[in-house]
C-alpha cells in the first residue's frame, strides 16, 4: 500500500536543525571557570550529567537563556558556542 499522506501548505517535512555545544566552547568554559572535569563543568551550570552530555551531542534543546548564560561565561557569542549537528546523534 502506497503512502497517501500529502504535505499541507505551510508545513515543512523536516525538523529544524539540531545544535550542539562545541568542543571548543567546552574547553573555553573550562578555562573560564577553572574547572578541570567536563562532568563538573556541567554540574557547575546546573545540568545533570546526562542532560549535559545531551547538550554536547545535540540531543537537548536548551533555552535561549541557557545558551546565553554559557556564552556570557565563555565571553563568546552564542553563534560561536553552538554548531549544527550534521549526523544523527
Short mmCIF file of C-alpha atoms in Angstrom, two decimals:
data_model
loop_
_atom_site.label_atom_id
_atom_site.label_comp_id
_atom_site.label_asym_id
_atom_site.label_seq_id
_atom_site.Cartn_x
_atom_site.Cartn_y
_atom_site.Cartn_z
CA UNK A 1 0.00 0.00 0.00
CA UNK A 2 1.44 3.34 -1.03
CA UNK A 3 1.88 6.35 1.16
CA UNK A 4 -1.22 8.51 0.79
CA UNK A 5 -0.23 11.37 3.06
CA UNK A 6 0.10 14.76 1.44
CA UNK A 7 2.01 17.74 2.70
CA UNK A 8 -0.18 20.61 3.85
CA UNK A 9 0.74 24.09 2.70
CA UNK A 10 2.96 25.87 5.24
CA UNK A 11 4.12 22.68 6.95
CA UNK A 12 7.71 21.67 6.34
CA UNK A 13 8.63 17.97 6.24
CA UNK A 14 11.92 18.36 8.12
CA UNK A 15 12.57 19.21 11.73
CA UNK A 16 14.72 22.26 12.40
CA UNK A 17 18.44 21.54 12.59
CA UNK A 18 19.80 20.43 15.95
CA UNK A 19 22.56 22.37 17.65
CA UNK A 20 25.28 21.09 19.93
CA UNK A 21 27.72 22.76 22.27
CA UNK A 22 31.09 22.67 20.50
CA UNK A 23 34.20 21.05 21.96
CA UNK A 24 35.96 24.42 21.68
CA UNK A 25 33.17 26.01 23.73
CA UNK A 26 33.52 23.33 26.42
CA UNK A 27 37.28 23.97 26.58
CA UNK A 28 36.69 27.72 26.74
CA UNK A 29 34.19 27.27 29.59
CA UNK A 30 36.63 25.02 31.44
CA UNK A 31 39.33 27.68 31.12
CA UNK A 32 36.95 30.49 32.16
CA UNK A 33 35.69 28.65 35.25
CA UNK A 34 38.91 26.85 36.20
CA UNK A 35 37.03 23.54 36.28
CA UNK A 36 39.06 20.57 35.01
CA UNK A 37 36.29 17.95 34.60
CA UNK A 38 33.66 18.06 31.86
CA UNK A 39 31.07 16.50 34.20
CA UNK A 40 31.91 19.01 36.97
CA UNK A 41 31.56 21.80 34.42
CA UNK A 42 28.03 20.68 33.59
CA UNK A 43 27.22 20.45 37.29
CA UNK A 44 28.55 24.00 37.75
CA UNK A 45 25.91 25.24 35.31
CA UNK A 46 23.17 23.14 36.92
CA UNK A 47 22.95 20.30 34.39
CA UNK A 48 22.64 16.67 35.44
CA UNK A 49 25.35 14.55 33.73
CA UNK A 50 23.01 13.01 31.14
CA UNK A 51 21.48 16.36 30.18
CA UNK A 52 24.97 17.90 29.88
CA UNK A 53 26.01 15.05 27.58
CA UNK A 54 22.85 15.51 25.50
CA UNK A 55 23.62 19.24 25.15
CA UNK A 56 27.14 18.41 23.96
CA UNK A 57 25.96 15.92 21.30
CA UNK A 58 22.91 17.85 20.08
CA UNK A 59 20.08 15.88 21.69
CA UNK A 60 18.99 18.58 24.16
CA UNK A 61 17.12 21.67 23.05
CA UNK A 62 18.32 24.27 25.51
CA UNK A 63 16.56 27.55 26.05
CA UNK A 64 18.00 30.73 24.65
CA UNK A 65 18.58 31.94 28.21
CA UNK A 66 20.65 28.81 28.95
CA UNK A 67 22.68 29.26 25.78
CA UNK A 68 23.24 32.92 26.59
CA UNK A 69 24.42 32.09 30.13
CA UNK A 70 27.03 29.71 28.73
CA UNK A 71 28.09 32.22 26.08
CA UNK A 72 28.38 35.03 28.64
CA UNK A 73 30.58 32.89 30.87
CA UNK A 74 32.82 31.99 27.92
CA UNK A 75 32.90 35.54 26.58
CA UNK A 76 31.82 34.32 23.16
CA UNK A 77 28.66 34.91 21.11
CA UNK A 78 26.06 32.14 21.15
CA UNK A 79 26.72 31.54 17.44
CA UNK A 80 30.30 30.52 18.27
CA UNK A 81 29.28 28.27 21.17
CA UNK A 82 26.99 26.01 19.17
CA UNK A 83 27.15 24.26 15.82
CA UNK A 84 24.63 22.38 13.72
CA UNK A 85 24.63 18.61 14.15
CA UNK A 86 25.45 17.05 10.79
CA UNK A 87 24.68 13.44 11.64
CA UNK A 88 22.11 11.50 13.66
CA UNK A 89 23.38 11.65 17.21
#
